[in-house]
Amino acid sequence: MIVILLGAPGSGKGTQSKALAALYGFSHLSTGDIFRAEIAQKTELGKKASEYVKSGKLVPDAVVTEMVAGKLEPGRRYLLDGFPRNVEQARSLDGLLERSGSSVDRVILLELPQAEALKRLTSRRVCSKCGAVYNTLTRPPKVEGRCDDCEGELAQREDDSEATAKKRWMVFEDLTSPLIAYYKAEGVFARVDASQEPEAVTAALSGLVDGGGAGR
Ligand code: AMP
């Protein structure tokens, strides 16, 4: 089964992907997480992606698609988070899946107003040691600046600054939102209100992943 979570930056794709992966045994494939790890390790791929990621622009399609092609194993259940990001990538994904006899089963949009998404992004903090995610407004750590789990230092992602977060939102509007029409046409599209509490969003997503509800 292949499930895609679509949504503007800040809509909770990462958080919800982790929850669904744990509940349903999906492999969680986050292209953003992969790029950040490659950048931190200073690999060739990381060097290619670095400037794009830091400035909130999309990494070129060929680079992303080749990377994803190398990760997808036939027959496994995947939850794709952050890929595809535009229609070109969606077409490439369809081609990749077709070759292994599968297709996209469900595409779910996490809907959130821009102001709320920007608020969430600029107040997000990530543990630099274990990757745990906090929010200074809604989920602060017990000790300011320190991870509850491993005491690692909490930092703001470079692309979560207000200016870059706004740019990422515009990239989403321009390039990623056309995917809604693309997947509606394929009959696999559904949407969920991402302004609810995280647990309520997970419950709504679970209903869609477990069956039913596509096409709206
Ligand atoms: P994310 O963690 O999904 O918000 O992604 C962070 C950044 O990684 C994006 O702003 C892009 O620079 C890059 N990125 C992640 N996924 C893709 C993709 N599918 N296509 C192009 N760039 C991507």
Short mmCIF file of C-alpha atoms and ligand atoms in Angstrom, two decimals:
data_model
loop_
_atom_site.label_atom_id
_atom_site.label_comp_id
_atom_site.label_asym_id
_atom_site.label_seq_id
_atom_site.Cartn_x
_atom_site.Cartn_y
_atom_site.Cartn_z
CA MET A 1 0.00 0.00 0.00
CA ILE A 2 1.28 3.45 -0.91
CA VAL A 3 -0.10 6.43 1.03
CA ILE A 4 0.95 10.03 0.36
CA LEU A 5 0.49 12.79 2.94
CA LEU A 6 0.20 16.17 1.26
CA GLY A 7 0.19 19.45 3.10
CA ALA A 8 1.82 22.81 3.46
CA PRO A 9 4.94 23.08 5.61
CA GLY A 10 3.78 23.11 9.22
CA SER A 11 0.62 21.07 8.59
CA GLY A 12 1.95 18.14 10.63
CA LYS A 13 2.98 15.67 7.91
CA GLY A 14 6.03 14.49 9.85
CA THR A 15 4.23 14.06 13.17
CA GLN A 16 1.28 12.27 11.60
CA SER A 17 3.48 10.08 9.41
CA LYS A 18 5.33 8.84 12.48
CA ALA A 19 2.03 8.09 14.25
CA LEU A 20 0.59 6.21 11.26
CA ALA A 21 3.83 4.32 10.64
CA ALA A 22 3.74 3.07 14.24
CA LEU A 23 0.04 2.15 14.05
CA TYR A 24 0.00 0.42 10.67
CA GLY A 25 3.58 -0.71 10.05
CA PHE A 26 4.30 1.64 7.15
CA SER A 27 7.84 2.53 6.19
CA HIS A 28 7.96 6.30 6.61
CA LEU A 29 9.81 7.94 3.74
CA SER A 30 10.41 11.65 4.33
CA THR A 31 12.44 13.27 1.57
CA GLY A 32 13.06 16.33 3.79
CA ASP A 33 14.47 14.12 6.59
CA ILE A 34 16.69 12.29 4.08
CA PHE A 35 18.03 15.57 2.70
CA ARG A 36 18.73 16.95 6.18
CA ALA A 37 20.62 13.77 7.13
CA GLU A 38 22.64 13.85 3.88
CA ILE A 39 23.45 17.54 4.43
CA ALA A 40 24.58 16.86 8.03
CA GLN A 41 26.81 14.02 6.80
CA LYS A 42 28.17 16.24 3.98
CA THR A 43 27.58 13.57 1.33
CA GLU A 44 27.55 14.31 -2.42
CA LEU A 45 23.74 14.28 -2.36
CA GLY A 46 23.78 16.56 0.67
CA LYS A 47 26.03 19.04 -1.14
CA LYS A 48 23.68 19.05 -4.14
CA ALA A 49 20.61 19.65 -1.95
CA SER A 50 22.01 22.02 0.66
CA GLU A 51 21.40 25.43 -0.90
CA TYR A 52 17.88 24.52 -2.01
CA VAL A 53 16.85 23.18 1.40
CA LYS A 54 18.33 26.13 3.31
CA SER A 55 16.58 28.68 1.12
CA GLY A 56 13.23 26.85 1.02
CA LYS A 57 13.35 26.04 -2.70
CA LEU A 58 12.62 22.64 -4.18
CA VAL A 59 15.60 20.39 -4.90
CA PRO A 60 15.62 19.63 -8.66
CA ASP A 61 13.17 16.88 -9.66
CA ALA A 62 15.82 14.60 -11.18
CA VAL A 63 17.81 14.55 -7.92
CA VAL A 64 14.75 13.83 -5.78
CA THR A 65 13.26 11.21 -8.06
CA GLU A 66 16.54 9.29 -8.37
CA MET A 67 16.88 9.32 -4.59
CA VAL A 68 13.33 8.03 -4.04
CA ALA A 69 13.74 5.37 -6.76
CA GLY A 70 16.73 4.05 -4.82
CA LYS A 71 14.70 3.78 -1.60
CA LEU A 72 11.39 2.22 -2.73
CA GLU A 73 11.36 -1.56 -2.45
CA PRO A 74 8.60 -3.44 -4.29
CA GLY A 75 5.89 -4.97 -2.11
CA ARG A 76 6.49 -2.81 0.97
CA ARG A 77 3.93 -0.46 2.52
CA TYR A 78 5.06 3.16 2.30
CA LEU A 79 3.93 6.41 3.76
CA LEU A 80 5.39 9.18 1.62
CA ASP A 81 5.92 12.49 3.41
CA GLY A 82 7.10 15.43 1.30
CA PHE A 83 7.18 13.53 -2.00
CA PRO A 84 5.85 14.13 -4.60
CA ARG A 85 6.05 17.92 -4.36
CA ASN A 86 4.89 18.81 -7.87
CA VAL A 87 3.10 17.23 -10.82
CA GLU A 88 6.35 16.25 -12.53
CA GLN A 89 7.40 14.23 -9.47
CA ALA A 90 3.93 12.67 -9.24
CA ARG A 91 4.25 11.45 -12.83
CA SER A 92 7.69 10.03 -12.09
CA LEU A 93 6.32 8.25 -9.01
CA ASP A 94 3.48 6.73 -11.04
CA GLY A 95 6.08 5.46 -13.54
CA LEU A 96 8.26 3.99 -10.78
CA LEU A 97 5.31 2.21 -9.15
CA GLU A 98 3.94 0.94 -12.44
CA ARG A 99 7.21 -0.86 -13.09
CA SER A 100 6.78 -2.79 -9.85
CA GLY A 101 3.07 -3.46 -10.53
CA SER A 102 1.70 -1.10 -7.88
CA SER A 103 0.12 2.35 -7.70
CA VAL A 104 -0.74 5.11 -5.24
CA ASP A 105 -3.59 3.92 -3.00
CA ARG A 106 -4.42 7.02 -0.98
CA VAL A 107 -3.46 10.71 -1.02
CA ILE A 108 -4.50 12.74 2.00
CA LEU A 109 -4.22 16.51 2.26
CA LEU A 110 -3.64 17.95 5.73
CA GLU A 111 -5.49 21.26 5.51
CA LEU A 112 -4.36 24.20 7.63
CA PRO A 113 -4.76 27.98 7.23
CA GLN A 114 -1.54 29.79 6.32
CA ALA A 115 -1.36 31.85 9.54
CA GLU A 116 -1.59 28.75 11.73
CA ALA A 117 1.01 26.88 9.66
CA LEU A 118 3.47 29.77 9.90
CA LYS A 119 2.91 30.02 13.66
CA ARG A 120 3.64 26.31 14.06
CA LEU A 121 6.75 26.47 11.89
CA THR A 122 8.38 29.44 13.56
CA SER A 123 7.76 28.01 17.06
CA ARG A 124 9.05 24.52 16.13
CA ARG A 125 12.26 23.32 17.80
CA VAL A 126 14.07 20.08 17.03
CA CYS A 127 16.48 18.14 19.24
CA SER A 128 19.88 18.24 17.56
CA LYS A 129 20.75 14.85 19.07
CA CYS A 130 17.67 12.59 18.71
CA GLY A 131 15.42 14.57 16.35
CA ALA A 132 12.45 14.84 18.77
CA VAL A 133 10.16 17.71 17.80
CA TYR A 134 8.90 20.38 20.24
CA ASN A 135 6.90 23.55 19.95
CA THR A 136 7.58 26.53 22.18
CA LEU A 137 3.86 27.40 22.27
CA THR A 138 2.03 24.07 22.31
CA ARG A 139 4.58 21.45 23.35
CA PRO A 140 7.43 23.12 25.23
CA PRO A 141 10.23 21.01 26.74
CA LYS A 142 10.35 20.69 30.54
CA VAL A 143 13.67 22.58 30.61
CA GLU A 144 13.95 25.43 28.12
CA GLY A 145 16.20 24.57 25.17
CA ARG A 146 16.78 20.95 26.28
CA CYS A 147 15.24 17.70 25.01
CA ASP A 148 13.08 15.85 27.57
CA ASP A 149 14.26 12.48 26.27
CA CYS A 150 18.02 12.85 25.78
CA GLU A 151 18.83 16.38 27.07
CA GLY A 152 20.17 17.28 23.63
CA GLU A 153 20.13 20.93 22.60
CA LEU A 154 16.96 22.15 20.90
CA ALA A 155 17.46 24.20 17.75
CA GLN A 156 15.34 25.91 15.14
CA ARG A 157 15.58 24.48 11.62
CA GLU A 158 17.26 27.04 9.38
CA ASP A 159 14.32 26.92 6.97
CA ASP A 160 11.81 27.56 9.80
CA SER A 161 12.81 31.24 10.02
CA GLU A 162 9.84 33.48 9.26
CA ALA A 163 11.10 34.60 5.84
CA THR A 164 11.99 31.10 4.63
CA ALA A 165 8.82 29.56 6.08
CA LYS A 166 6.77 32.10 4.07
CA LYS A 167 8.70 31.21 0.94
CA ARG A 168 8.08 27.49 1.51
CA TRP A 169 4.38 28.21 1.87
CA MET A 170 4.39 29.98 -1.50
CA VAL A 171 6.24 27.07 -3.09
CA PHE A 172 3.53 24.78 -1.70
CA GLU A 173 0.72 26.96 -3.10
CA ASP A 174 2.34 27.28 -6.54
CA LEU A 175 3.81 23.84 -7.13
CA THR A 176 2.37 21.30 -4.69
CA SER A 177 -1.31 22.27 -4.51
CA PRO A 178 -1.84 21.37 -8.21
CA LEU A 179 -1.36 17.78 -7.02
CA ILE A 180 -4.85 17.96 -5.51
CA ALA A 181 -6.41 17.99 -8.99
CA TYR A 182 -3.94 15.37 -10.20
CA TYR A 183 -4.88 12.87 -7.49
CA LYS A 184 -8.58 13.75 -7.57
CA ALA A 185 -8.51 12.66 -11.19
CA GLU A 186 -6.97 9.35 -10.07
CA GLY A 187 -9.81 8.90 -7.52
CA VAL A 188 -7.52 8.46 -4.49
CA PHE A 189 -7.74 11.92 -2.90
CA ALA A 190 -9.11 12.82 0.54
CA ARG A 191 -8.65 15.71 2.97
CA VAL A 192 -8.39 16.09 6.73
CA ASP A 193 -8.68 19.17 8.95
CA ALA A 194 -5.17 19.54 10.37
CA SER A 195 -6.13 22.31 12.80
CA GLN A 196 -7.55 19.70 15.21
CA GLU A 197 -5.55 18.23 18.11
CA PRO A 198 -2.85 15.84 16.80
CA GLU A 199 -4.69 12.78 18.20
CA ALA A 200 -7.89 13.77 16.39
CA VAL A 201 -5.96 14.22 13.13
CA THR A 202 -4.40 10.75 13.59
CA ALA A 203 -7.87 9.27 14.17
CA ALA A 204 -9.23 10.91 11.00
CA LEU A 205 -6.24 9.70 8.99
CA SER A 206 -6.61 6.19 10.41
CA GLY A 207 -10.17 6.01 9.08
CA LEU A 208 -8.90 6.85 5.60
CA VAL A 209 -5.89 4.56 5.65
CA ASP A 210 -7.99 1.69 6.97
CA GLY A 211 -10.37 2.05 4.04
CA GLY A 212 -13.08 4.32 2.65
CA GLY A 213 -13.42 8.06 2.20
CA ALA A 214 -11.43 8.83 -0.96
CA GLY A 215 -12.50 11.14 -3.76
CA ARG A 216 -13.65 14.24 -1.88
P1 AMP B 1 10.25 19.16 4.41
O1 AMP B 1 10.98 18.59 5.57
O2 AMP B 1 9.36 18.17 3.71
O3 AMP B 1 9.56 20.46 4.72
O4 AMP B 1 11.38 19.51 3.30
C1 AMP B 1 12.42 20.42 3.56
C2 AMP B 1 13.08 20.84 2.27
O5 AMP B 1 13.64 19.69 1.60
C3 AMP B 1 12.16 21.47 1.23
O6 AMP B 1 11.92 22.86 1.48
C4 AMP B 1 12.96 21.24 -0.05
O7 AMP B 1 14.07 22.12 -0.15
C5 AMP B 1 13.52 19.84 0.19
N1 AMP B 1 12.61 18.79 -0.31
C6 AMP B 1 11.98 17.84 0.43
N2 AMP B 1 11.22 17.05 -0.34
C7 AMP B 1 11.37 17.51 -1.60
C8 AMP B 1 10.83 17.12 -2.86
N3 AMP B 1 9.98 16.11 -2.99
N4 AMP B 1 11.21 17.85 -3.95
C9 AMP B 1 12.07 18.85 -3.86
N5 AMP B 1 12.60 19.29 -2.72
C10 AMP B 1 12.26 18.62 -1.58
#
